[in-house]
Tab-separated table of C-alpha atoms in Angstrom:
chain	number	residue	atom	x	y	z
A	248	UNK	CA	-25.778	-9.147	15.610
A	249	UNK	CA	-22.749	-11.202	15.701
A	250	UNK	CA	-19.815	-11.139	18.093
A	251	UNK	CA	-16.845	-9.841	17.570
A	252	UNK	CA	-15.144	-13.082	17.650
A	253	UNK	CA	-17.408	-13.847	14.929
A	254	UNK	CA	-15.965	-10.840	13.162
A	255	UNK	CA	-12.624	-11.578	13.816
A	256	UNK	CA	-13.209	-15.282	12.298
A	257	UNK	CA	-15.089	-14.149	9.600
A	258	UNK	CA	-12.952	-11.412	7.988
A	259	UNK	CA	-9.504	-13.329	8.251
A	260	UNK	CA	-11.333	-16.766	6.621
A	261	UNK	CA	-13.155	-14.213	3.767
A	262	UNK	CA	-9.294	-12.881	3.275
A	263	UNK	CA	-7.502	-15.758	3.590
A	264	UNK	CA	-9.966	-17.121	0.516
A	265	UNK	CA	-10.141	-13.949	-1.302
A	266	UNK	CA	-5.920	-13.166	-1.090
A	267	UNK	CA	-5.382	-17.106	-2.180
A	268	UNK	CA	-7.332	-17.158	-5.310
A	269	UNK	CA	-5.891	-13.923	-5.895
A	270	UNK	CA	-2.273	-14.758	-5.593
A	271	UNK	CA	-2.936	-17.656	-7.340
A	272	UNK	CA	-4.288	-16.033	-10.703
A	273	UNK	CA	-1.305	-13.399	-10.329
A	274	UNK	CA	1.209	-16.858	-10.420
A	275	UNK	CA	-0.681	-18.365	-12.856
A	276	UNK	CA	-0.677	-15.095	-15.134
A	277	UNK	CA	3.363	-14.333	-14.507
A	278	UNK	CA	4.128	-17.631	-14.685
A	279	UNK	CA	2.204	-19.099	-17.657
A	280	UNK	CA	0.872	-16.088	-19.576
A	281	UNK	CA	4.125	-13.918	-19.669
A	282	UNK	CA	7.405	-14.185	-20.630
A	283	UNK	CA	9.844	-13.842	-17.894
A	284	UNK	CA	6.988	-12.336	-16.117
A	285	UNK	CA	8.309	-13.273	-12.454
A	286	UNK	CA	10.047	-10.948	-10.547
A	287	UNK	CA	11.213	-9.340	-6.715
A	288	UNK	CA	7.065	-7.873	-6.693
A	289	UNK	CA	6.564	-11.266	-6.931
A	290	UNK	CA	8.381	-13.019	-4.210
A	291	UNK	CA	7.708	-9.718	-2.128
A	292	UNK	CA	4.126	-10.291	-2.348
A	293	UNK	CA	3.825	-14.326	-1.585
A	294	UNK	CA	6.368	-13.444	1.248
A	295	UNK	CA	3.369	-11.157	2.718
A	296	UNK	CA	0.732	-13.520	1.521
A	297	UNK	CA	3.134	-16.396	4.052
A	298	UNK	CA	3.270	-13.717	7.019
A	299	UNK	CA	-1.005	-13.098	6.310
A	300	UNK	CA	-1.487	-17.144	6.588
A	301	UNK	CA	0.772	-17.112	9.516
A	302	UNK	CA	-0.613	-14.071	11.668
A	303	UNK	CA	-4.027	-15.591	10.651
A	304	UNK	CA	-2.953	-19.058	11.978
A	305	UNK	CA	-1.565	-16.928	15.214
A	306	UNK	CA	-5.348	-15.360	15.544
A	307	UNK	CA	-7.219	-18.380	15.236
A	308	UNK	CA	-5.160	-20.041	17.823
A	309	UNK	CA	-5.888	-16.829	20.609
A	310	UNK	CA	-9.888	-17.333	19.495
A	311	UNK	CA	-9.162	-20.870	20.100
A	312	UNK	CA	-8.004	-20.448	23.941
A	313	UNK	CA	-10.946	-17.223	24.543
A	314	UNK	CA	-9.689	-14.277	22.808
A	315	UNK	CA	-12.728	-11.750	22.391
A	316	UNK	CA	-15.120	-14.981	23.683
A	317	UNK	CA	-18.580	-14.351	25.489
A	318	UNK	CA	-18.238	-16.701	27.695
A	319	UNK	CA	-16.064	-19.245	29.312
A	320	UNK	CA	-14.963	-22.645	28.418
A	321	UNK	CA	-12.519	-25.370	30.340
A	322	UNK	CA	-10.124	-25.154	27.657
A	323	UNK	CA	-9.968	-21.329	27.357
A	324	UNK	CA	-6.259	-20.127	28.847
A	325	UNK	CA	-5.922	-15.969	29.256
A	326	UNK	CA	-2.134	-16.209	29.352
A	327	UNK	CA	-1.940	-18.604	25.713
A	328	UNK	CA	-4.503	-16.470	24.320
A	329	UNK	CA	-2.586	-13.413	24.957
A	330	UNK	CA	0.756	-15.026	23.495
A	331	UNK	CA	-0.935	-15.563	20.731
A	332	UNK	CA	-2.566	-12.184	20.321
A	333	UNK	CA	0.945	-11.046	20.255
A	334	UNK	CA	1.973	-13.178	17.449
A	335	UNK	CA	-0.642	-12.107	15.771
A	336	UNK	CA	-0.066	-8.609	15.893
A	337	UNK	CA	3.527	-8.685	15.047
A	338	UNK	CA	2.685	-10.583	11.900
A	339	UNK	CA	0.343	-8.172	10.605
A	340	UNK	CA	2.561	-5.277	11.762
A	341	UNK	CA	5.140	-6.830	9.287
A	342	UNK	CA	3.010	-7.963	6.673
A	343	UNK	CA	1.980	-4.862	6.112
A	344	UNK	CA	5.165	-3.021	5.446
A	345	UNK	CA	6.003	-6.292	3.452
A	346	UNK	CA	3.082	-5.448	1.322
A	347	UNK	CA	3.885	-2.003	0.612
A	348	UNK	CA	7.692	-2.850	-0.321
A	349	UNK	CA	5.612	-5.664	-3.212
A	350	UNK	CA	3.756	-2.213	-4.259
A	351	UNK	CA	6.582	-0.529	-5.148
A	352	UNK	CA	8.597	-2.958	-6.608
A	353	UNK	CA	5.311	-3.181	-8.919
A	354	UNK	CA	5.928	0.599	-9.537
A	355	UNK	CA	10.307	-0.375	-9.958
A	356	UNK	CA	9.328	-2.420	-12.429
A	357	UNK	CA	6.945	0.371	-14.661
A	358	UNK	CA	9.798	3.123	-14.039
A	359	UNK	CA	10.613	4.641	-16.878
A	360	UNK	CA	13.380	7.157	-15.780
A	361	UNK	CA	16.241	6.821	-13.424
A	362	UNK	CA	14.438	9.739	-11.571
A	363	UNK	CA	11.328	7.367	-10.295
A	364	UNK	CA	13.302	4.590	-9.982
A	365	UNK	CA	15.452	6.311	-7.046
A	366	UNK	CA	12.252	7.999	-5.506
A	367	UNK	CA	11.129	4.665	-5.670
A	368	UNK	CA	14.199	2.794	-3.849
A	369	UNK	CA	14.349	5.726	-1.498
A	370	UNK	CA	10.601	4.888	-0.432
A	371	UNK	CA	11.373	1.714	-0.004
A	372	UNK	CA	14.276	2.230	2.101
A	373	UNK	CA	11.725	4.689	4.051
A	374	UNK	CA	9.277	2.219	4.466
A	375	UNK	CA	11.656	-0.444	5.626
A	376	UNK	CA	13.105	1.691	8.325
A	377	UNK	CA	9.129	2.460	9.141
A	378	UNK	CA	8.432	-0.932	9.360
A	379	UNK	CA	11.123	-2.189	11.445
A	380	UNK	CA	10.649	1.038	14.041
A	381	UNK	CA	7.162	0.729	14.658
A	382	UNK	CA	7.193	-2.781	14.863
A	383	UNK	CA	9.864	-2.498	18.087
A	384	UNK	CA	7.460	-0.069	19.400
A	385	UNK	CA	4.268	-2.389	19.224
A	386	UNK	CA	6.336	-5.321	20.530
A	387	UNK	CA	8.237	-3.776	23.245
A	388	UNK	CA	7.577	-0.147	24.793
A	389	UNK	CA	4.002	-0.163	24.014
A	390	UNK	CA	3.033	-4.173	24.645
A	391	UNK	CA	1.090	-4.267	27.819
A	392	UNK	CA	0.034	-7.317	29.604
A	393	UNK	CA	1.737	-9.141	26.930
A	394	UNK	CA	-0.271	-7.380	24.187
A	395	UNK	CA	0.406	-4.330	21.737
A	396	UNK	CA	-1.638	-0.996	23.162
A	397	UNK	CA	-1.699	1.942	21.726
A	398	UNK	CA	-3.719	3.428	24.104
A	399	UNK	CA	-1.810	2.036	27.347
A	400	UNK	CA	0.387	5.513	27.383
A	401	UNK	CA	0.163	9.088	26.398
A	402	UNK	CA	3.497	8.640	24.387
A	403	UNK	CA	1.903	5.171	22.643
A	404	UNK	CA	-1.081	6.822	21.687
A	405	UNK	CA	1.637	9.376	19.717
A	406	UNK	CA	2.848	6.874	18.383
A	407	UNK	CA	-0.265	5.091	17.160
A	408	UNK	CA	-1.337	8.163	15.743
A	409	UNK	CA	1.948	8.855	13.883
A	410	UNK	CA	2.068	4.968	12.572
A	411	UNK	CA	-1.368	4.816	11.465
A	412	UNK	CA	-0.956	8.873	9.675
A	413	UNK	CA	1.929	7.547	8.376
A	414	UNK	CA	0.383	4.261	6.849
A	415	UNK	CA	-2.281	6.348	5.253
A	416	UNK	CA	0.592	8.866	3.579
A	417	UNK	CA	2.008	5.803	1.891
A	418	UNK	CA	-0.571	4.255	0.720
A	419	UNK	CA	-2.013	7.001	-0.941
A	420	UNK	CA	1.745	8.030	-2.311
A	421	UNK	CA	1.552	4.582	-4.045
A	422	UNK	CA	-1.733	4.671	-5.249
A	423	UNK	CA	-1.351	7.919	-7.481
A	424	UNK	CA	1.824	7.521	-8.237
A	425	UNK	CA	0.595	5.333	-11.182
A	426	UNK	CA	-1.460	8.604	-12.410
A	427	UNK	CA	1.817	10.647	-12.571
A	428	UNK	CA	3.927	7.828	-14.349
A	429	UNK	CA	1.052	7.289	-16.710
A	430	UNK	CA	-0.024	10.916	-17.231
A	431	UNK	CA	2.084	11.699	-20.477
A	432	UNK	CA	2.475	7.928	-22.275
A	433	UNK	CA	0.140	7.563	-25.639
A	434	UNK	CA	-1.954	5.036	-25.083
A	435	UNK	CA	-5.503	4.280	-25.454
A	436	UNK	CA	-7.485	6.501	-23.092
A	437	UNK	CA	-9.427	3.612	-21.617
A	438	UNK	CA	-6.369	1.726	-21.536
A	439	UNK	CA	-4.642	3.979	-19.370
A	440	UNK	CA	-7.720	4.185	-17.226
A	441	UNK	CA	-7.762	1.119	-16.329
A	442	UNK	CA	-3.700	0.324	-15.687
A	443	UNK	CA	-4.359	3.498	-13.621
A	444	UNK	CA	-6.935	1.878	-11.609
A	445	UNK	CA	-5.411	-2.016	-11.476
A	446	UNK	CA	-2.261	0.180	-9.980
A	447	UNK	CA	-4.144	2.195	-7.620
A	448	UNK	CA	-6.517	0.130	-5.749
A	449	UNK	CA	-4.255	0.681	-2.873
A	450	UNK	CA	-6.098	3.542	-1.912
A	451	UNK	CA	-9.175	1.282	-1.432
A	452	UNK	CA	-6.964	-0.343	1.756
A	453	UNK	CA	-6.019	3.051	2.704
A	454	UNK	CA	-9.865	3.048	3.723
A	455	UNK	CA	-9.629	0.345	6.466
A	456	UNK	CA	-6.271	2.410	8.342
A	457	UNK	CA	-8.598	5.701	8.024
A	458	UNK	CA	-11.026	3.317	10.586
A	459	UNK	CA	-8.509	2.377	12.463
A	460	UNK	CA	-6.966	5.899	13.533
A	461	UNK	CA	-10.741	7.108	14.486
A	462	UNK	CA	-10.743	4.103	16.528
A	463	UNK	CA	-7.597	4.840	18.070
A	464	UNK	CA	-8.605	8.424	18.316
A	465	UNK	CA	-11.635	7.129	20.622
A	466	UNK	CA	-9.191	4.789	22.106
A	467	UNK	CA	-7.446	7.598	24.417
A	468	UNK	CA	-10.126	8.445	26.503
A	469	UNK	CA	-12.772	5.151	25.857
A	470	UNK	CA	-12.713	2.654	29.420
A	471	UNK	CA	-13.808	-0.479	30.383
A	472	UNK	CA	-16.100	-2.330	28.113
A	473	UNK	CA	-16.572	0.117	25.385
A	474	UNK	CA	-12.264	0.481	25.225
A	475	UNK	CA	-12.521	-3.676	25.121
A	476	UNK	CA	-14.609	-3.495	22.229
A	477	UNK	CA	-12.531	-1.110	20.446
A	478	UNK	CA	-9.608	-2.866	21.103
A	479	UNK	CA	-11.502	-5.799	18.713
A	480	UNK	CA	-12.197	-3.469	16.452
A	481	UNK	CA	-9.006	-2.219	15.895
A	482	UNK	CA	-7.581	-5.695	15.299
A	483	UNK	CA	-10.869	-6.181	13.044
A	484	UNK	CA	-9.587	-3.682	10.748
A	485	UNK	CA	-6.081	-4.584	10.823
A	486	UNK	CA	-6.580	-8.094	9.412
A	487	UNK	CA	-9.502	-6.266	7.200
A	488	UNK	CA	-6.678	-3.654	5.784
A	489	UNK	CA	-4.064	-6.062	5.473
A	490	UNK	CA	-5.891	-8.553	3.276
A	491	UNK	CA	-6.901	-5.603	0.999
A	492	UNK	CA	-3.721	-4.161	0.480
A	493	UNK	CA	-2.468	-7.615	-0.383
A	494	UNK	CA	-5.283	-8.569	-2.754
A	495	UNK	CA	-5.151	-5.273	-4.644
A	496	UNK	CA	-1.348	-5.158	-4.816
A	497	UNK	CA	-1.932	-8.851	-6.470
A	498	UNK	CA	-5.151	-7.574	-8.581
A	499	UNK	CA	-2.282	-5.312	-10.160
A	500	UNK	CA	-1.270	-8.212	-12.241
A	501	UNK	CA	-4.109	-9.869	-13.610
A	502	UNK	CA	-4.913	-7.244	-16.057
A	503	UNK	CA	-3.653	-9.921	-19.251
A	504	UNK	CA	-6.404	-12.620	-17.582
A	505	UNK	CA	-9.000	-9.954	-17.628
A	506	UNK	CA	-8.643	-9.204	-20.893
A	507	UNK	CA	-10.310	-12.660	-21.826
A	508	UNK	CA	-13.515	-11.163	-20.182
A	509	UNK	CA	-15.894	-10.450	-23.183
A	510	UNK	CA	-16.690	-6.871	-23.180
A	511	UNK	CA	-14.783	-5.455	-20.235
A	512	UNK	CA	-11.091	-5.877	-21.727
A	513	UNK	CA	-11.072	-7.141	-24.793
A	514	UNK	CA	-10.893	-4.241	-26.794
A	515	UNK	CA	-8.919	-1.387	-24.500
A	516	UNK	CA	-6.422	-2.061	-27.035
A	517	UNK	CA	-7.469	0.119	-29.794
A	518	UNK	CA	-4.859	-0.061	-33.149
A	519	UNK	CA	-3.720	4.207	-34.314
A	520	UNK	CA	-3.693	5.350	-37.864
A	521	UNK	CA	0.300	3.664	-38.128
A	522	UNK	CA	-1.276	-0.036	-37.385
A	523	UNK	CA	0.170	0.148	-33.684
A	524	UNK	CA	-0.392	0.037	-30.342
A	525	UNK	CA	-1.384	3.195	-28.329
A	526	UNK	CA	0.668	2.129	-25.504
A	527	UNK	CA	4.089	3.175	-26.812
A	528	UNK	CA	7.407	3.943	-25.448
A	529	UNK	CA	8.313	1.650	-22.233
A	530	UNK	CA	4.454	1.208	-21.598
A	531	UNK	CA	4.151	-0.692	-25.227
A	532	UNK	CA	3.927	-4.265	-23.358
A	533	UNK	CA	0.844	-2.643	-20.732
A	534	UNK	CA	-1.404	-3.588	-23.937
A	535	UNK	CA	0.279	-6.595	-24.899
A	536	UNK	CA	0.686	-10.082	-24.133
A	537	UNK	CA	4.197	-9.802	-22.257
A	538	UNK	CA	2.311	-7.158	-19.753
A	539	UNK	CA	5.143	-5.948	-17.286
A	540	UNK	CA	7.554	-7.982	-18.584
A	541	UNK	CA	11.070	-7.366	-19.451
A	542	UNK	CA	11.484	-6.277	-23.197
A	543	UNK	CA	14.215	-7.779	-25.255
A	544	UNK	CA	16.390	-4.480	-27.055
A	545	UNK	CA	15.005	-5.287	-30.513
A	546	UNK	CA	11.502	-5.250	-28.802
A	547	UNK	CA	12.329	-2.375	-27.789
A	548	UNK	CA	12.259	0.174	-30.652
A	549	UNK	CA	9.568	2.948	-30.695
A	550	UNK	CA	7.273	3.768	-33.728
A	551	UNK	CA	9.121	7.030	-33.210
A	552	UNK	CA	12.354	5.330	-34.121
A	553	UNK	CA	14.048	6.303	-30.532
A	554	UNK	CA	16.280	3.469	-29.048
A	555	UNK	CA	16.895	1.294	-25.853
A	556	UNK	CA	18.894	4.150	-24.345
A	557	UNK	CA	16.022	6.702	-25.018
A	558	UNK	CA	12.870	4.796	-23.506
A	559	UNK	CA	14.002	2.521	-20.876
A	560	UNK	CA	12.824	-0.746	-21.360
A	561	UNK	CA	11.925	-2.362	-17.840
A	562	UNK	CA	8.225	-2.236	-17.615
């Protein structure tokens, strides 16, 4: 059985790979296969992708000088390799808010009434605040010994609990949030389906902060060794859930690359009685080339006949 600093190594190198090609495909699809495909999501999303590469770089350095090592070396320094610790924790403390802000500006961007476009500002706002709050807390009334610890006070462990609750709350509000927007738009039924599921794999991140609350559930009352080892667990699963959230907010994107994928995508589109797409109103482009894109306002007419100012045209 490996170490955990073999774990640690191993999940942020599998992520760091994973969340590159990834973001990469998402560029190359908003960038080459769209029109006017870029947007805020976008920039969001590489700014997280930045803070990942960064917090990563911070982690590697702490391994470098002993963090979670079995034994001892003449280079190792305690004191650099809790500095570094630190670092990395902040960055994936703000990475992942970062991430969640891309997620919903994926969501802004499918809106379709002024309704879910404030709900979805006012999350936003929500999360901000979140993100900036608990990150003060890790970095200042709960960092012991130069590290974040949940666990090193009655009132941190609160607070652990309430950030990690939190983080599940969110991530599940953004991941079926897509079945609500979606529910009442005519479109192909496996079409929808799979939009629903591109949108929603958010929930499969949601997974690694449901670890990390048991662990820091078993955190309050775990000492010695056994805390130590949770203590690498619970960073384990922070660089595990951060590099899922960002690869499936990026996997959102990629559904026009998939389509090239004999069998799988290329026929969700499915052509009604009328000789259109099933994807109408300001979903039309979902089954379409310009996917998420802005329409123009001739683009924009429905089969119904209804105009611009009837079906909103930012998807």
């Amino acid at each position: 059985m490996g170490s955990h600093r073999d774990d640690l190594i191993a999940a942020m190198v599998v992520f760091l790979v994973v969340d590159t090609i990834v973001i990469a495909a998402r560029l190359y699809v908003r960038t080459r296969m769209l029109t006017r495909g870029f947007g805020w999501d976008d920039v969001m999303l590489i700014v997280t992708y930045l803070g990942f590469i960064i917090s990563c770089a911070m982690g590697f350095t702490s391994i470098r000088y002993g963090y979670a090592a079995p034994d001892e070396q003449p280079w190792y320094n305690k004191s650099k390799a809790a500095q570094f610790l630190f670092a990395n924790q902040l960055g994936l403390y703000i990475s992942a808010g970062l991430v969640k802000l891309a997620v919903a500006l994926v969501l802004y961007r499918l809106a379709s009434t002024k309704r879910l476009r404030w709900v979805l500002v006012g999350s936003m706002v929500v999360v901000t605040i979140w993100t900036i709050v608990m990150t003060l807390f890790a970095s200042w009334p709960c960092a012991q010994g130069g590290v974040s610890n949940w666990a090193g006070s009655k009132a941190c462990t609160q607070v652990g609990y309430f950030r990690t609750i939190t983080n599940i709350f969110i991530d599940y509000f953004y991941a079926l949030l897509p079945v609500y927007m979606l529910r009442k738009v005519h479109m192909n039924t496996r079409l929808k389906v799979s939009v629903m599921l591109l949108l929603g794999l958010g929930a499969f991140a949601s997974s690694a902060t449901i670890v990390k609350l048991v662990i820091i559930v078993r955190l309050s009352t775990a000492k010695g060794e056994v805390a130590q080892a949770l203590h690498y667990d619970l960073l384990l699963w922070a660089d595990i859930e951060l590099g899922m959230a960002t690869f499936a907010a990026s996997a959102a994107a990629l559904r026009p690359l998939l389509r090239h994928i004999p069998g799988i995508w290329g026929r969700t589109l499915t052509p009604n009685s009328y000789g259109t797409s099933e994807a109408v109103g300001p979903y039309h482009s979902l089954g379409a080339s310009n996917e998420m894109g802005p329409l123009s306002k001739h683009g924009s007419k429905m089969a119904n006949g209804s105009s611009i100012e009837e079906q909103p045209a930012i998807v």
